[in-house]
Amino acid sequence: MKGKLFLILGSSGSGKGTVLAGLRDRHPEFVFPKSCTTRKPRENKTGEEVYHFVSKDEFKKMIDEGDFLEWAQVHGEHYYGTMKQPIMDALNAGHIVVREVDVQG
């Protein structure tokens, strides 16, 4: 593995998104993997390009197949997760990967 992985961790509302937006603006060469989610896309909402939308059945299958580095069910309704393969591919190619992770609890 040649690249580096930087995690931005914090609870909801802690400013992770603000830090991430600043890094995106200042370092377009960094890789920012999409989150996978079961929620529906929102109409006319910017920022939706950071999500990969799947059904609950597909998400659960991905869990069973070990496709996620981490995942969580949020508010008992929707699933969110970090897919393993895009991150591993970017790291193996020598990229700097930045990932936002919400701390549950």
N, CA, C and O atoms as a GROMACS GRO file, in nm:
protein
  420
    1MET      N    1   0.086  -0.118   0.000
    1MET     CA    2   0.000   0.000   0.000
    1MET      C    3   0.090   0.124   0.000
    1MET      O    4   0.173   0.140   0.090
    2LYS      N    5   0.074   0.208  -0.098
    2LYS     CA    6   0.160   0.325  -0.114
    2LYS      C    7   0.098   0.454  -0.064
    2LYS      O    8   0.170   0.547  -0.027
    3GLY      N    9  -0.034   0.461  -0.061
    3GLY     CA   10  -0.102   0.585  -0.026
    3GLY      C   11  -0.117   0.603   0.123
    3GLY      O   12  -0.064   0.526   0.203
    4LYS      N   13  -0.191   0.707   0.159
    4LYS     CA   14  -0.219   0.737   0.300
    4LYS      C   15  -0.369   0.760   0.316
    4LYS      O   16  -0.435   0.816   0.228
    5LEU      N   17  -0.421   0.714   0.430
    5LEU     CA   18  -0.562   0.730   0.462
    5LEU      C   19  -0.575   0.824   0.580
    5LEU      O   20  -0.516   0.801   0.686
    6PHE      N   21  -0.652   0.931   0.562
    6PHE     CA   22  -0.681   1.026   0.669
    6PHE      C   23  -0.830   1.018   0.700
    6PHE      O   24  -0.914   1.032   0.611
    7LEU      N   25  -0.861   0.996   0.827
    7LEU     CA   26  -1.000   0.991   0.871
    7LEU      C   27  -1.034   1.117   0.947
    7LEU      O   28  -0.959   1.162   1.033
    8ILE      N   29  -1.150   1.174   0.915
    8ILE     CA   30  -1.203   1.288   0.988
    8ILE      C   31  -1.320   1.233   1.068
    8ILE      O   32  -1.424   1.198   1.013
    9LEU      N   33  -1.301   1.225   1.200
    9LEU     CA   34  -1.399   1.162   1.289
    9LEU      C   35  -1.466   1.266   1.377
    9LEU      O   36  -1.403   1.362   1.420
   10GLY      N   37  -1.593   1.245   1.402
   10GLY     CA   38  -1.665   1.332   1.493
   10GLY      C   39  -1.813   1.299   1.492
   10GLY      O   40  -1.863   1.231   1.403
   11SER      N   41  -1.881   1.348   1.592
   11SER     CA   42  -2.025   1.326   1.599
   11SER      C   43  -2.096   1.420   1.502
   11SER      O   44  -2.035   1.512   1.448
   12SER      N   45  -2.222   1.397   1.482
   12SER     CA   46  -2.303   1.480   1.394
   12SER      C   47  -2.300   1.625   1.442
   12SER      O   48  -2.320   1.652   1.560
   13GLY      N   49  -2.274   1.717   1.350
   13GLY     CA   50  -2.271   1.859   1.384
   13GLY      C   51  -2.138   1.908   1.437
   13GLY      O   52  -2.129   2.023   1.481
   14SER      N   53  -2.035   1.825   1.436
   14SER     CA   54  -1.906   1.864   1.493
   14SER      C   55  -1.817   1.944   1.397
   14SER      O   56  -1.713   1.995   1.438
   15GLY      N   57  -1.857   1.954   1.270
   15GLY     CA   58  -1.779   2.030   1.174
   15GLY      C   59  -1.699   1.946   1.076
   15GLY      O   60  -1.616   1.999   1.002
   16LYS      N   61  -1.722   1.816   1.076
   16LYS     CA   62  -1.650   1.728   0.984
   16LYS      C   63  -1.670   1.772   0.839
   16LYS      O   64  -1.575   1.777   0.761
   17GLY      N   65  -1.793   1.803   0.804
   17GLY     CA   66  -1.825   1.842   0.667
   17GLY      C   67  -1.756   1.971   0.626
   17GLY      O   68  -1.715   1.985   0.511
   18THR      N   69  -1.742   2.063   0.718
   18THR     CA   70  -1.672   2.189   0.690
   18THR      C   71  -1.525   2.164   0.663
   18THR      O   72  -1.468   2.219   0.568
   19VAL      N   73  -1.463   2.080   0.745
   19VAL     CA   74  -1.322   2.044   0.724
   19VAL      C   75  -1.306   1.974   0.590
   19VAL      O   76  -1.213   2.004   0.514
   20LEU      N   77  -1.395   1.882   0.561
   20LEU     CA   78  -1.389   1.808   0.435
   20LEU      C   79  -1.404   1.900   0.315
   20LEU      O   80  -1.332   1.886   0.216
   21ALA      N   81  -1.497   1.994   0.322
   21ALA     CA   82  -1.517   2.090   0.212
   21ALA      C   83  -1.391   2.173   0.190
   21ALA      O   84  -1.354   2.199   0.075
   22GLY      N   85  -1.327   2.214   0.297
   22GLY     CA   86  -1.202   2.290   0.284
   22GLY      C   87  -1.092   2.209   0.218
   22GLY      O   88  -1.018   2.260   0.134
   23LEU      N   89  -1.082   2.083   0.256
   23LEU     CA   90  -0.981   1.996   0.194
   23LEU      C   91  -1.012   1.973   0.046
   23LEU      O   92  -0.921   1.972  -0.036
   24ARG      N   93  -1.140   1.955   0.013
   24ARG     CA   94  -1.177   1.938  -0.128
   24ARG      C   95  -1.136   2.059  -0.212
   24ARG      O   96  -1.084   2.045  -0.322
   25ASP      N   97  -1.160   2.178  -0.157
   25ASP     CA   98  -1.126   2.301  -0.229
   25ASP      C   99  -0.976   2.319  -0.246
   25ASP      O  100  -0.929   2.359  -0.353
   26ARG      N  101  -0.901   2.288  -0.143
   26ARG     CA  102  -0.757   2.314  -0.142
   26ARG      C  103  -0.674   2.200  -0.200
   26ARG      O  104  -0.560   2.222  -0.242
   27HIS      N  105  -0.730   2.080  -0.203
   27HIS     CA  106  -0.652   1.964  -0.248
   27HIS      C  107  -0.735   1.875  -0.342
   27HIS      O  108  -0.776   1.766  -0.304
   28PRO      N  109  -0.758   1.923  -0.463
   28PRO     CA  110  -0.837   1.842  -0.557
   28PRO      C  111  -0.768   1.711  -0.596
   28PRO      O  112  -0.830   1.622  -0.653
   29GLU      N  113  -0.638   1.700  -0.565
   29GLU     CA  114  -0.565   1.576  -0.596
   29GLU      C  115  -0.596   1.464  -0.497
   29GLU      O  116  -0.567   1.347  -0.525
   30PHE      N  117  -0.653   1.497  -0.382
   30PHE     CA  118  -0.690   1.395  -0.284
   30PHE      C  119  -0.811   1.317  -0.335
   30PHE      O  120  -0.888   1.367  -0.417
   31VAL      N  121  -0.826   1.195  -0.288
   31VAL     CA  122  -0.941   1.112  -0.323
   31VAL      C  123  -1.040   1.115  -0.207
   31VAL      O  124  -1.003   1.094  -0.091
   32PHE      N  125  -1.166   1.142  -0.238
   32PHE     CA  126  -1.274   1.150  -0.139
   32PHE      C  127  -1.380   1.046  -0.176
   32PHE      O  128  -1.472   1.077  -0.251
   33PRO      N  129  -1.368   0.924  -0.123
   33PRO     CA  130  -1.462   0.818  -0.161
   33PRO      C  131  -1.606   0.850  -0.121
   33PRO      O  132  -1.632   0.917  -0.021
   34LYS      N  133  -1.699   0.800  -0.201
   34LYS     CA  134  -1.842   0.819  -0.173
   34LYS      C  135  -1.886   0.730  -0.058
   34LYS      O  136  -1.830   0.623  -0.035
   35SER      N  137  -1.987   0.777   0.014
   35SER     CA  138  -2.056   0.694   0.113
   35SER      C  139  -2.163   0.614   0.040
   35SER      O  140  -2.219   0.660  -0.059
   36CYS      N  141  -2.190   0.497   0.090
   36CYS     CA  142  -2.299   0.416   0.039
   36CYS      C  143  -2.417   0.433   0.135
   36CYS      O  144  -2.397   0.431   0.256
   37THR      N  145  -2.538   0.451   0.083
   37THR     CA  146  -2.654   0.471   0.170
   37THR      C  147  -2.779   0.408   0.110
   37THR      O  148  -2.790   0.388  -0.010
   38THR      N  149  -2.873   0.379   0.200
   38THR     CA  150  -3.002   0.326   0.156
   38THR      C  151  -3.108   0.435   0.150
   38THR      O  152  -3.221   0.410   0.106
   39ARG      N  153  -3.074   0.556   0.193
   39ARG     CA  154  -3.175   0.662   0.186
   39ARG      C  155  -3.196   0.703   0.042
   39ARG      O  156  -3.112   0.679  -0.044
   40LYS      N  157  -3.308   0.765   0.016
   40LYS     CA  158  -3.342   0.811  -0.119
   40LYS      C  159  -3.270   0.944  -0.148
   40LYS      O  160  -3.251   1.024  -0.056
   41PRO      N  161  -3.230   0.967  -0.273
   41PRO     CA  162  -3.173   1.097  -0.308
   41PRO      C  163  -3.276   1.208  -0.286
   41PRO      O  164  -3.395   1.189  -0.309
   42ARG      N  165  -3.228   1.321  -0.242
   42ARG     CA  166  -3.317   1.436  -0.222
   42ARG      C  167  -3.320   1.517  -0.350
   42ARG      O  168  -3.218   1.534  -0.416
   43GLU      N  169  -3.437   1.567  -0.384
   43GLU     CA  170  -3.452   1.648  -0.505
   43GLU      C  171  -3.384   1.783  -0.488
   43GLU      O  172  -3.392   1.844  -0.381
   44ASN      N  173  -3.318   1.829  -0.595
   44ASN     CA  174  -3.256   1.961  -0.599
   44ASN      C  175  -3.161   1.985  -0.482
   44ASN      O  176  -3.155   2.097  -0.430
   45LYS      N  177  -3.089   1.882  -0.439
   45LYS     CA  178  -2.999   1.895  -0.325
   45LYS      C  179  -2.856   1.883  -0.373
   45LYS      O  180  -2.818   1.783  -0.434
   46THR      N  181  -2.775   1.986  -0.345
   46THR     CA  182  -2.634   1.976  -0.379
   46THR      C  183  -2.566   1.885  -0.278
   46THR      O  184  -2.612   1.871  -0.164
   47GLY      N  185  -2.458   1.824  -0.319
   47GLY     CA  186  -2.386   1.733  -0.232
   47GLY      C  187  -2.427   1.588  -0.248
   47GLY      O  188  -2.365   1.499  -0.189
   48GLU      N  189  -2.531   1.562  -0.328
   48GLU     CA  190  -2.577   1.425  -0.346
   48GLU      C  191  -2.476   1.341  -0.422
   48GLU      O  192  -2.483   1.218  -0.420
   49GLU      N  193  -2.381   1.406  -0.489
   49GLU     CA  194  -2.281   1.331  -0.565
   49GLU      C  195  -2.183   1.257  -0.474
   49GLU      O  196  -2.103   1.177  -0.523
   50VAL      N  197  -2.189   1.281  -0.344
   50VAL     CA  198  -2.099   1.212  -0.250
   50VAL      C  199  -2.158   1.080  -0.201
   50VAL      O  200  -2.099   1.015  -0.115
   51TYR      N  201  -2.274   1.041  -0.254
   51TYR     CA  202  -2.340   0.918  -0.211
   51TYR      C  203  -2.357   0.820  -0.326
   51TYR      O  204  -2.379   0.858  -0.441
   52HIS      N  205  -2.347   0.694  -0.292
   52HIS     CA  206  -2.381   0.584  -0.382
   52HIS      C  207  -2.509   0.524  -0.323
   52HIS      O  208  -2.505   0.466  -0.215
   53PHE      N  209  -2.620   0.536  -0.393
   53PHE     CA  210  -2.751   0.496  -0.340
   53PHE      C  211  -2.782   0.351  -0.380
   53PHE      O  212  -2.772   0.313  -0.496
   54VAL      N  213  -2.821   0.271  -0.279
   54VAL     CA  214  -2.857   0.132  -0.303
   54VAL      C  215  -2.982   0.098  -0.220
   54VAL      O  216  -3.020   0.172  -0.129
   55SER      N  217  -3.044  -0.014  -0.253
   55SER     CA  218  -3.160  -0.061  -0.175
   55SER      C  219  -3.111  -0.122  -0.043
   55SER      O  220  -2.993  -0.154  -0.028
   56LYS      N  221  -3.204  -0.138   0.052
   56LYS     CA  222  -3.168  -0.203   0.179
   56LYS      C  223  -3.122  -0.346   0.156
   56LYS      O  224  -3.028  -0.394   0.220
   57ASP      N  225  -3.189  -0.416   0.065
   57ASP     CA  226  -3.149  -0.554   0.036
   57ASP      C  227  -3.007  -0.561  -0.019
   57ASP      O  228  -2.928  -0.647   0.021
   58GLU      N  229  -2.974  -0.468  -0.111
   58GLU     CA  230  -2.840  -0.466  -0.168
   58GLU      C  231  -2.737  -0.432  -0.061
   58GLU      O  232  -2.629  -0.491  -0.057
   59PHE      N  233  -2.770  -0.336   0.026
   59PHE     CA  234  -2.678  -0.296   0.133
   59PHE      C  235  -2.651  -0.415   0.226
   59PHE      O  236  -2.536  -0.442   0.261
   60LYS      N  237  -2.757  -0.485   0.265
   60LYS     CA  238  -2.741  -0.601   0.354
   60LYS      C  239  -2.657  -0.711   0.288
   60LYS      O  240  -2.578  -0.778   0.355
   61LYS      N  241  -2.674  -0.728   0.159
   61LYS     CA  242  -2.592  -0.825   0.085
   61LYS      C  243  -2.446  -0.782   0.088
   61LYS      O  244  -2.356  -0.865   0.104
   62MET      N  245  -2.421  -0.652   0.072
   62MET     CA  246  -2.284  -0.600   0.076
   62MET      C  247  -2.223  -0.620   0.215
   62MET      O  248  -2.103  -0.648   0.226
   63ILE      N  249  -2.303  -0.606   0.320
   63ILE     CA  250  -2.255  -0.633   0.456
   63ILE      C  251  -2.211  -0.780   0.466
   63ILE      O  252  -2.101  -0.810   0.512
   64ASP      N  253  -2.299  -0.869   0.421
   64ASP     CA  254  -2.271  -1.013   0.429
   64ASP      C  255  -2.146  -1.052   0.350
   64ASP      O  256  -2.075  -1.145   0.387
   65GLU      N  257  -2.120  -0.980   0.241
   65GLU     CA  258  -2.005  -1.011   0.156
   65GLU      C  259  -1.877  -0.940   0.201
   65GLU      O  260  -1.772  -0.956   0.139
   66GLY      N  261  -1.885  -0.862   0.309
   66GLY     CA  262  -1.766  -0.795   0.362
   66GLY      C  263  -1.719  -0.677   0.279
   66GLY      O  264  -1.599  -0.647   0.277
   67ASP      N  265  -1.811  -0.610   0.211
   67ASP     CA  266  -1.774  -0.501   0.122
   67ASP      C  267  -1.747  -0.368   0.192
   67ASP      O  268  -1.701  -0.274   0.128
   68PHE      N  269  -1.775  -0.358   0.322
   68PHE     CA  270  -1.761  -0.231   0.393
   68PHE      C  271  -1.645  -0.233   0.492
   68PHE      O  272  -1.617  -0.334   0.556
   69LEU      N  273  -1.578  -0.119   0.502
   69LEU     CA  274  -1.480  -0.099   0.610
   69LEU      C  275  -1.554  -0.071   0.740
   69LEU      O  276  -1.513  -0.115   0.847
   70GLU      N  277  -1.662   0.004   0.728
   70GLU     CA  278  -1.749   0.034   0.843
   70GLU      C  279  -1.887   0.065   0.790
   70GLU      O  280  -1.903   0.109   0.676
   71TRP      N  281  -1.987   0.041   0.875
   71TRP     CA  282  -2.125   0.074   0.838
   71TRP      C  283  -2.206   0.093   0.965
   71TRP      O  284  -2.166   0.047   1.072
   72ALA      N  285  -2.319   0.161   0.951
   72ALA     CA  286  -2.407   0.184   1.065
   72ALA      C  287  -2.550   0.202   1.016
   72ALA      O  288  -2.574   0.246   0.903
   73GLN      N  289  -2.643   0.167   1.103
   73GLN     CA  290  -2.783   0.198   1.078
   73GLN      C  291  -2.812   0.324   1.158
   73GLN      O  292  -2.793   0.326   1.280
   74VAL      N  293  -2.860   0.428   1.091
   74VAL     CA  294  -2.879   0.558   1.153
   74VAL      C  295  -3.026   0.581   1.182
   74VAL      O  296  -3.111   0.567   1.093
   75HIS      N  297  -3.056   0.617   1.305
   75HIS     CA  298  -3.193   0.644   1.350
   75HIS      C  299  -3.286   0.526   1.324
   75HIS      O  300  -3.407   0.544   1.306
   76GLY      N  301  -3.230   0.405   1.321
   76GLY     CA  302  -3.310   0.285   1.302
   76GLY      C  303  -3.374   0.272   1.166
   76GLY      O  304  -3.458   0.186   1.144
   77GLU      N  305  -3.333   0.358   1.072
   77GLU     CA  306  -3.401   0.360   0.943
   77GLU      C  307  -3.308   0.333   0.826
   77GLU      O  308  -3.323   0.232   0.757
   78HIS      N  309  -3.212   0.421   0.803
   78HIS     CA  310  -3.125   0.410   0.686
   78HIS      C  311  -2.987   0.358   0.725
   78HIS      O  312  -2.940   0.376   0.837
   79TYR      N  313  -2.924   0.292   0.628
   79TYR     CA  314  -2.788   0.242   0.645
   79TYR      C  315  -2.692   0.334   0.571
   79TYR      O  316  -2.723   0.387   0.464
   80TYR      N  317  -2.574   0.351   0.630
   80TYR     CA  318  -2.465   0.425   0.568
   80TYR      C  319  -2.338   0.343   0.586
   80TYR      O  320  -2.321   0.278   0.689
   81GLY      N  321  -2.250   0.345   0.487
   81GLY     CA  322  -2.127   0.269   0.500
   81GLY      C  323  -2.016   0.319   0.410
   81GLY      O  324  -2.039   0.393   0.315
   82THR      N  325  -1.895   0.274   0.443
   82THR     CA  326  -1.776   0.306   0.366
   82THR      C  327  -1.734   0.181   0.291
   82THR      O  328  -1.695   0.081   0.352
   83MET      N  329  -1.741   0.187   0.159
   83MET     CA  330  -1.705   0.071   0.078
   83MET      C  331  -1.553   0.052   0.078
   83MET      O  332  -1.477   0.147   0.064
   84LYS      N  333  -1.513  -0.072   0.093
   84LYS     CA  334  -1.372  -0.107   0.106
   84LYS      C  335  -1.294  -0.091  -0.025
   84LYS      O  336  -1.186  -0.032  -0.025
   85GLN      N  337  -1.346  -0.142  -0.134
   85GLN     CA  338  -1.267  -0.153  -0.257
   85GLN      C  339  -1.221  -0.019  -0.315
   85GLN      O  340  -1.105  -0.008  -0.354
   86PRO      N  341  -1.307   0.084  -0.323
   86PRO     CA  342  -1.258   0.211  -0.378
   86PRO      C  343  -1.143   0.271  -0.297
   86PRO      O  344  -1.052   0.332  -0.353
   87ILE      N  345  -1.147   0.252  -0.165
   87ILE     CA  346  -1.039   0.304  -0.081
   87ILE      C  347  -0.912   0.225  -0.103
   87ILE      O  348  -0.804   0.284  -0.118
   88MET      N  349  -0.921   0.093  -0.106
   88MET     CA  350  -0.803   0.010  -0.128
   88MET      C  351  -0.741   0.037  -0.265
   88MET      O  352  -0.619   0.042  -0.278
   89ASP      N  353  -0.825   0.055  -0.367
   89ASP     CA  354  -0.774   0.084  -0.501
   89ASP      C  355  -0.697   0.216  -0.502
   89ASP      O  356  -0.588   0.223  -0.560
   90ALA      N  357  -0.752   0.319  -0.438
   90ALA     CA  358  -0.686   0.450  -0.435
   90ALA      C  359  -0.555   0.443  -0.356
   90ALA      O  360  -0.455   0.501  -0.397
   91LEU      N  361  -0.556   0.374  -0.242
   91LEU     CA  362  -0.434   0.361  -0.162
   91LEU      C  363  -0.326   0.285  -0.238
   91LEU      O  364  -0.210   0.324  -0.237
   92ASN      N  365  -0.364   0.178  -0.304
   92ASN     CA  366  -0.267   0.098  -0.380
   92ASN      C  367  -0.210   0.175  -0.499
   92ASN      O  368  -0.101   0.145  -0.546
   93ALA      N  369  -0.285   0.275  -0.547
   93ALA     CA  370  -0.237   0.360  -0.656
   93ALA      C  371  -0.152   0.476  -0.604
   93ALA      O  372  -0.102   0.557  -0.682
   94GLY      N  373  -0.135   0.484  -0.471
   94GLY     CA  374  -0.049   0.587  -0.413
   94GLY      C  375  -0.116   0.718  -0.379
   94GLY      O  376  -0.048   0.816  -0.352
   95HIS      N  377  -0.248   0.721  -0.380
   95HIS     CA  378  -0.321   0.845  -0.352
   95HIS      C  379  -0.337   0.871  -0.203
   95HIS      O  380  -0.326   0.781  -0.121
   96ILE      N  381  -0.363   0.996  -0.171
   96ILE     CA  382  -0.405   1.034  -0.037
   96ILE      C  383  -0.557   1.027  -0.036
   96ILE      O  384  -0.624   1.091  -0.117
   97VAL      N  385  -0.611   0.949   0.056
   97VAL     CA  386  -0.755   0.927   0.067
   97VAL      C  387  -0.804   0.992   0.195
   97VAL      O  388  -0.747   0.972   0.302
   98VAL      N  389  -0.911   1.071   0.183
   98VAL     CA  390  -0.969   1.139   0.299
   98VAL      C  391  -1.112   1.090   0.314
   98VAL      O  392  -1.190   1.091   0.218
   99ARG      N  393  -1.146   1.048   0.435
   99ARG     CA  394  -1.279   0.991   0.460
   99ARG      C  395  -1.338   1.049   0.588
   99ARG      O  396  -1.273   1.051   0.692
  100GLU      N  397  -1.460   1.094   0.578
  100GLU     CA  398  -1.536   1.143   0.693
  100GLU      C  399  -1.613   1.026   0.754
  100GLU      O  400  -1.680   0.951   0.682
  101VAL      N  401  -1.602   1.010   0.886
  101VAL     CA  402  -1.674   0.903   0.954
  101VAL      C  403  -1.748   0.962   1.073
  101VAL      O  404  -1.690   1.030   1.157
  102ASP      N  405  -1.877   0.935   1.078
  102ASP     CA  406  -1.961   0.982   1.189
  102ASP      C  407  -1.945   0.886   1.306
  102ASP      O  408  -1.959   0.765   1.291
  103VAL      N  409  -1.918   0.941   1.423
  103VAL     CA  410  -1.904   0.859   1.543
  103VAL      C  411  -2.042   0.840   1.604
  103VAL      O  412  -2.110   0.937   1.636
  104GLN      N  413  -2.082   0.717   1.619
  104GLN     CA  414  -2.213   0.685   1.678
  104GLN      C  415  -2.195   0.667   1.829
  104GLN      O  416  -2.090   0.625   1.876
  105GLY      N  417  -2.302   0.701   1.903
  105GLY     CA  418  -2.294   0.674   2.045
  105GLY      C  419  -2.315   0.795   2.130
  105GLY      O  420  -2.311   0.786   2.252
   0.00000   0.00000   0.00000
